[in-house]
Amino acid sequence: MGGSDVRGAVLALMATLIYYLGFIVFRVAAGRMPELRGTRPLRLLRYTYTDWLWLSGLVIVLAGVATQVKALTMLPLSLAQPIFAASLLFILFYAGVFFGERLTGREWASVGLFGLATAMVGASNGRHEVLTSAVAGPLTLAAVVVPGILVGVAVLVGGDIRTFGRHARPLAGIAYGLGSGVSLGVSELALKGVAAIYNTHGLAAAAYGSPYPYVAVGMAALGLAQLQIGLQRCRMSIVVSVLTVIAKTQLVILGAVLYKEPWPSDRLLVALRIAAFVLAGAALVLFPRHEVVEERPGAALVSSARERA
């Protein structure tokens, strides 16, 4: 790695840590808010964008965005992805220490598989990585953005179509992690486009002269809405873990489509990268779909009262 790569790697790590600090603030803010529902978008906007604590988290996340854009002017996505993903350990540590969240053996196995997949992506880079400045045309960009919007809206609205009853089990955050991961992953991909345009044409073109900044902002808004609901209903460690698996895998796979970032030329390295994506998919499948409900005296009465409310 050259001097630019080292600086980019440091900035990439800083960007993700800043992101996660913002997520922690979102998690604290979620506990103070009334119940949020994707089927009530205006109420969702009112309770988030008028909450000073949530807005503080948003400012922190935006600082992470600025740092990430700078990092992506120095690093190709295949090098940035392992750095972004490695900082997931920070959020797991914080969730355990400060929010008392505990992962099951199966959940730790999922995180371990993703960690191994991340290491394999880094190992598949080889010695020479090319930082490209190419950006995709409108049709290619739309082919990535439109499915992301559909998945995000489906999770945002479908998350409120829940099964109630005595034997219903709460979702463990997989759906919200998936939806917000797809949305925020597309947003991060668009940030790479902003960085490429900034490198080639300057700040003005990067800020408003292409669709990339608008895609980044719009998909981030959709992703943050899903994330906030997920943080209110589910464990942060699960939502953010799944979000990271989805978003960071997208960076490498779709980065090659949008920005023509080359894959390794060596067949063994190509096989290693494909195996990494298979492991990342296995990590996602292995995550439990429902929380383990502990029966406590009076829990049924509380649950029943909430349903009537």
Coordinates of C-alpha atoms in Angstrom, one line a residue:
M1 CA 0.0 0.0 0.0
G2 CA 1.3 3.5 -0.9
G3 CA 1.0 6.6 1.1
S4 CA -2.3 7.5 -0.4
D5 CA -3.7 4.0 0.3
V6 CA -2.6 4.3 4.0
R7 CA -4.3 7.7 4.4
G8 CA -7.4 6.4 2.6
A9 CA -7.4 3.3 4.9
V10 CA -7.2 5.5 8.0
L11 CA -10.0 7.7 6.8
A12 CA -12.2 4.7 5.9
L13 CA -11.8 3.3 9.4
M14 CA -12.6 6.7 10.9
A15 CA -15.7 7.1 8.6
T16 CA -17.2 3.8 9.8
L17 CA -16.5 4.5 13.5
I18 CA -18.1 7.9 13.1
Y19 CA -21.1 6.2 11.4
Y20 CA -21.5 3.7 14.3
L21 CA -21.3 6.5 16.9
G22 CA -24.2 8.1 15.1
F23 CA -26.1 4.8 15.1
I24 CA -25.5 4.6 18.9
V25 CA -27.1 8.0 19.3
F26 CA -30.0 6.8 17.1
R27 CA -30.5 3.8 19.4
V28 CA -30.7 6.0 22.5
A29 CA -33.1 8.3 20.7
A30 CA -35.3 5.4 19.6
G31 CA -35.9 4.5 23.3
R32 CA -37.3 8.0 23.9
M33 CA -39.7 8.1 21.0
P34 CA -43.3 6.8 20.7
E35 CA -43.8 3.7 18.5
L36 CA -42.6 4.4 15.0
R37 CA -44.4 2.8 12.0
G38 CA -43.4 2.7 8.4
T39 CA -47.1 2.9 7.4
R40 CA -47.2 6.3 9.0
P41 CA -44.4 8.2 7.3
L42 CA -45.4 11.7 8.3
R43 CA -45.5 10.7 11.9
L44 CA -42.2 9.0 11.5
L45 CA -40.7 12.1 10.1
R46 CA -42.2 14.3 12.8
Y47 CA -40.9 12.2 15.6
T48 CA -37.4 11.9 14.2
Y49 CA -36.6 15.3 12.6
T50 CA -38.0 17.2 15.6
D51 CA -36.0 15.1 18.2
W52 CA -32.8 17.0 19.1
L53 CA -31.0 13.8 20.1
W54 CA -31.8 12.1 16.8
L55 CA -30.7 15.2 14.9
S56 CA -27.4 15.1 16.9
G57 CA -26.9 11.6 15.6
L58 CA -27.6 12.7 12.1
V59 CA -24.9 15.4 12.3
I60 CA -22.5 12.7 13.5
V61 CA -23.5 10.4 10.5
L62 CA -23.0 13.3 8.1
A63 CA -19.5 13.8 9.4
G64 CA -18.9 10.2 8.7
V65 CA -20.3 10.7 5.1
A66 CA -17.8 13.5 4.5
T67 CA -14.9 11.4 5.8
Q68 CA -16.0 8.4 3.7
V69 CA -16.2 10.5 0.5
K70 CA -12.6 11.6 1.1
A71 CA -11.5 8.0 1.8
L72 CA -13.1 6.9 -1.5
T73 CA -11.1 9.4 -3.5
M74 CA -8.0 7.4 -2.3
L75 CA -9.2 3.8 -2.2
P76 CA -10.9 1.4 -4.6
L77 CA -14.0 -0.2 -3.1
S78 CA -12.4 -3.7 -2.9
L79 CA -9.8 -2.3 -0.5
A80 CA -12.3 0.0 1.4
Q81 CA -14.8 -2.8 2.0
P82 CA -12.7 -4.9 4.5
I83 CA -11.9 -1.8 6.4
F84 CA -15.5 -0.6 6.6
A85 CA -16.6 -4.1 7.7
A86 CA -13.9 -4.7 10.3
S87 CA -15.2 -1.8 12.5
L88 CA -18.4 -3.8 13.1
L89 CA -16.6 -5.2 16.2
F90 CA -16.9 -1.7 17.7
I91 CA -20.7 -1.7 17.6
L92 CA -20.9 -5.2 18.9
F93 CA -18.7 -4.3 21.9
Y94 CA -20.7 -1.1 22.6
A95 CA -24.1 -2.9 22.3
G96 CA -22.9 -5.6 24.8
V97 CA -21.4 -3.2 27.3
F98 CA -23.8 -0.3 27.3
F99 CA -27.1 -1.8 26.2
G100 CA -26.7 -5.3 27.7
E101 CA -27.2 -7.1 24.4
R102 CA -25.9 -10.6 24.2
L103 CA -25.4 -12.7 21.0
T104 CA -26.3 -16.4 21.0
G105 CA -23.8 -19.0 19.7
R106 CA -25.5 -19.1 16.4
E107 CA -25.4 -15.3 16.1
W108 CA -21.7 -15.2 16.9
A109 CA -21.1 -17.9 14.3
S110 CA -22.8 -15.6 11.7
V111 CA -20.6 -12.7 12.7
G112 CA -17.6 -15.0 12.5
L113 CA -18.5 -16.1 9.0
F114 CA -18.9 -12.6 7.9
G115 CA -15.5 -11.7 9.4
L116 CA -13.9 -14.6 7.5
A117 CA -15.6 -13.4 4.3
T118 CA -14.3 -9.9 4.8
A119 CA -10.7 -11.2 5.3
M120 CA -11.1 -13.3 2.1
V121 CA -12.2 -10.2 0.2
G122 CA -9.1 -8.4 1.4
A123 CA -6.9 -11.3 0.6
S124 CA -8.3 -11.5 -3.0
N125 CA -7.2 -8.0 -3.8
G126 CA -3.7 -9.1 -4.8
R127 CA -0.8 -6.7 -5.0
H128 CA -2.2 -4.2 -7.5
E129 CA -5.5 -2.5 -7.1
V130 CA -6.7 0.2 -9.6
L131 CA -8.5 3.3 -8.4
T132 CA -10.9 4.2 -11.3
S133 CA -12.6 7.4 -12.0
A134 CA -15.3 5.9 -14.3
V135 CA -19.0 6.4 -13.4
A136 CA -22.0 4.6 -14.8
G137 CA -24.6 6.1 -17.0
P138 CA -28.2 6.8 -15.9
L139 CA -29.6 3.4 -17.1
T140 CA -27.0 1.4 -15.2
L141 CA -27.5 3.6 -12.1
A142 CA -31.2 3.1 -12.3
A143 CA -30.8 -0.7 -12.5
V144 CA -29.1 -0.5 -9.1
V145 CA -31.2 2.2 -7.5
V146 CA -34.8 1.0 -8.4
P147 CA -34.5 -2.5 -6.8
G148 CA -33.0 -0.8 -3.7
I149 CA -36.0 1.5 -3.5
L150 CA -38.4 -1.4 -3.9
V151 CA -36.7 -3.5 -1.2
G152 CA -36.5 -0.5 1.2
V153 CA -40.2 0.4 0.7
A154 CA -41.3 -3.2 1.1
V155 CA -39.4 -3.5 4.4
L156 CA -40.6 -0.1 5.7
V157 CA -44.3 -0.9 5.0
G158 CA -44.2 -4.7 5.4
G159 CA -42.5 -4.5 8.8
D160 CA -45.9 -3.3 10.2
I161 CA -47.8 -6.2 8.8
R162 CA -47.1 -8.4 11.8
T163 CA -48.5 -11.6 13.3
F164 CA -50.1 -10.9 16.6
G165 CA -51.3 -13.4 19.2
R166 CA -50.1 -15.4 22.1
H167 CA -47.6 -17.4 20.2
A168 CA -46.3 -14.6 17.9
R169 CA -42.5 -14.0 18.2
P170 CA -40.9 -10.7 17.6
L171 CA -38.6 -10.4 14.5
A172 CA -34.9 -10.4 15.4
G173 CA -34.0 -7.5 13.2
I174 CA -33.1 -9.4 10.0
A175 CA -35.7 -7.6 7.9
Y176 CA -34.8 -4.2 9.1
G177 CA -31.1 -4.9 8.7
L178 CA -31.7 -6.2 5.2
G179 CA -33.8 -3.2 4.1
S180 CA -31.6 -0.6 5.6
G181 CA -28.5 -2.4 4.4
V182 CA -29.7 -2.4 0.8
S183 CA -30.7 1.3 1.0
L184 CA -27.6 2.5 2.8
G185 CA -25.4 0.2 0.6
V186 CA -26.8 2.0 -2.5
S187 CA -26.2 5.3 -0.8
E188 CA -22.6 4.4 -0.2
L189 CA -22.2 3.3 -3.8
A190 CA -23.5 6.7 -4.9
L191 CA -20.9 8.3 -2.5
K192 CA -18.2 6.6 -4.5
G193 CA -19.7 8.2 -7.6
V194 CA -19.6 11.6 -5.9
A195 CA -15.9 11.0 -5.0
A196 CA -15.0 9.9 -8.6
I197 CA -16.7 13.0 -10.1
Y198 CA -15.0 15.2 -7.5
N199 CA -11.6 13.8 -8.5
T200 CA -12.3 14.4 -12.2
H201 CA -14.5 17.5 -12.4
G202 CA -14.3 19.3 -9.1
L203 CA -16.6 20.1 -6.2
A204 CA -19.4 21.8 -8.1
A205 CA -20.0 18.9 -10.5
A206 CA -19.8 16.4 -7.5
A207 CA -22.3 18.5 -5.4
Y208 CA -25.1 19.0 -7.9
G209 CA -24.0 18.3 -11.5
S210 CA -24.8 14.5 -11.5
P211 CA -27.5 12.2 -10.1
Y212 CA -25.1 10.6 -7.6
P213 CA -25.5 13.1 -4.7
Y214 CA -29.3 13.0 -5.0
V215 CA -29.2 9.2 -5.0
A216 CA -26.9 9.2 -2.0
V217 CA -29.2 11.5 0.0
G218 CA -32.5 9.9 -1.0
M219 CA -31.4 6.3 -0.3
A220 CA -29.8 7.3 3.0
A221 CA -33.1 8.9 4.1
L222 CA -34.9 5.7 3.2
G223 CA -32.3 3.5 4.9
L224 CA -32.2 5.7 8.1
A225 CA -36.0 5.4 8.4
Q226 CA -35.9 1.6 8.4
L227 CA -32.8 1.7 10.7
Q228 CA -34.6 3.9 13.3
I229 CA -37.7 1.6 13.4
G230 CA -35.4 -1.5 13.6
L231 CA -33.4 0.1 16.5
Q232 CA -36.6 0.7 18.4
R233 CA -38.0 -2.8 18.0
C234 CA -34.9 -5.0 17.8
R235 CA -31.4 -5.5 19.2
M236 CA -28.9 -3.0 17.7
S237 CA -26.2 -5.7 17.4
I238 CA -28.4 -7.7 15.1
V239 CA -29.8 -4.9 12.9
V240 CA -26.4 -3.3 12.4
S241 CA -24.6 -6.6 11.8
V242 CA -27.1 -7.6 9.0
L243 CA -26.9 -4.0 7.7
T244 CA -23.2 -4.3 7.5
V245 CA -23.2 -7.7 5.8
I246 CA -25.6 -6.4 3.1
A247 CA -24.2 -2.9 2.5
K248 CA -20.5 -3.9 2.4
T249 CA -21.0 -6.8 0.1
Q250 CA -22.9 -4.6 -2.3
L251 CA -19.9 -2.2 -2.4
V252 CA -17.6 -4.9 -4.0
I253 CA -20.2 -6.6 -6.2
L254 CA -22.0 -3.5 -7.6
G255 CA -18.9 -1.4 -7.5
A256 CA -17.6 -3.4 -10.5
V257 CA -20.8 -2.7 -12.4
L258 CA -21.1 1.1 -11.6
Y259 CA -17.4 2.1 -11.6
K260 CA -15.7 -0.6 -13.7
E261 CA -13.4 -1.6 -10.8
P262 CA -11.6 -4.6 -12.1
W263 CA -11.7 -8.0 -10.4
P264 CA -8.4 -9.9 -9.8
S265 CA -6.9 -11.4 -12.9
D266 CA -5.6 -14.5 -11.1
R267 CA -8.2 -17.3 -11.1
L268 CA -7.3 -18.4 -7.6
L269 CA -8.0 -14.8 -6.3
V270 CA -11.3 -14.7 -8.3
A271 CA -12.3 -18.0 -6.7
L272 CA -11.3 -16.6 -3.3
R273 CA -13.5 -13.6 -3.8
I274 CA -16.5 -15.6 -4.9
A275 CA -16.1 -17.9 -1.9
A276 CA -16.1 -14.8 0.3
F277 CA -19.5 -13.7 -1.1
V278 CA -20.9 -17.2 -0.6
L279 CA -19.7 -17.1 3.1
A280 CA -21.3 -13.6 3.5
G281 CA -24.6 -15.1 2.2
A282 CA -24.3 -18.0 4.6
A283 CA -23.7 -15.6 7.4
L284 CA -26.9 -13.8 6.6
V285 CA -28.9 -17.1 6.3
L286 CA -27.6 -18.3 9.6
F287 CA -28.9 -15.3 11.6
P288 CA -32.0 -16.4 13.6
R289 CA -35.2 -14.9 12.2
H290 CA -36.9 -14.4 15.6
E291 CA -35.9 -13.2 19.1
V292 CA -35.9 -15.6 22.0
V293 CA -38.8 -14.6 24.2
E294 CA -38.3 -15.0 27.9
E295 CA -41.5 -15.6 29.8
R296 CA -41.7 -13.2 32.7
P297 CA -44.6 -12.7 35.2
G298 CA -47.0 -10.2 33.8
A299 CA -45.4 -10.1 30.3
A300 CA -48.5 -11.3 28.6
L301 CA -50.6 -8.6 30.2
V302 CA -48.2 -5.9 29.1
S303 CA -48.1 -7.3 25.6
S304 CA -51.8 -7.4 25.5
A305 CA -52.1 -3.8 26.7
R306 CA -49.7 -2.6 24.0
E307 CA -51.7 -4.4 21.3
R308 CA -54.9 -2.7 22.4
A309 CA -53.2 0.7 22.5

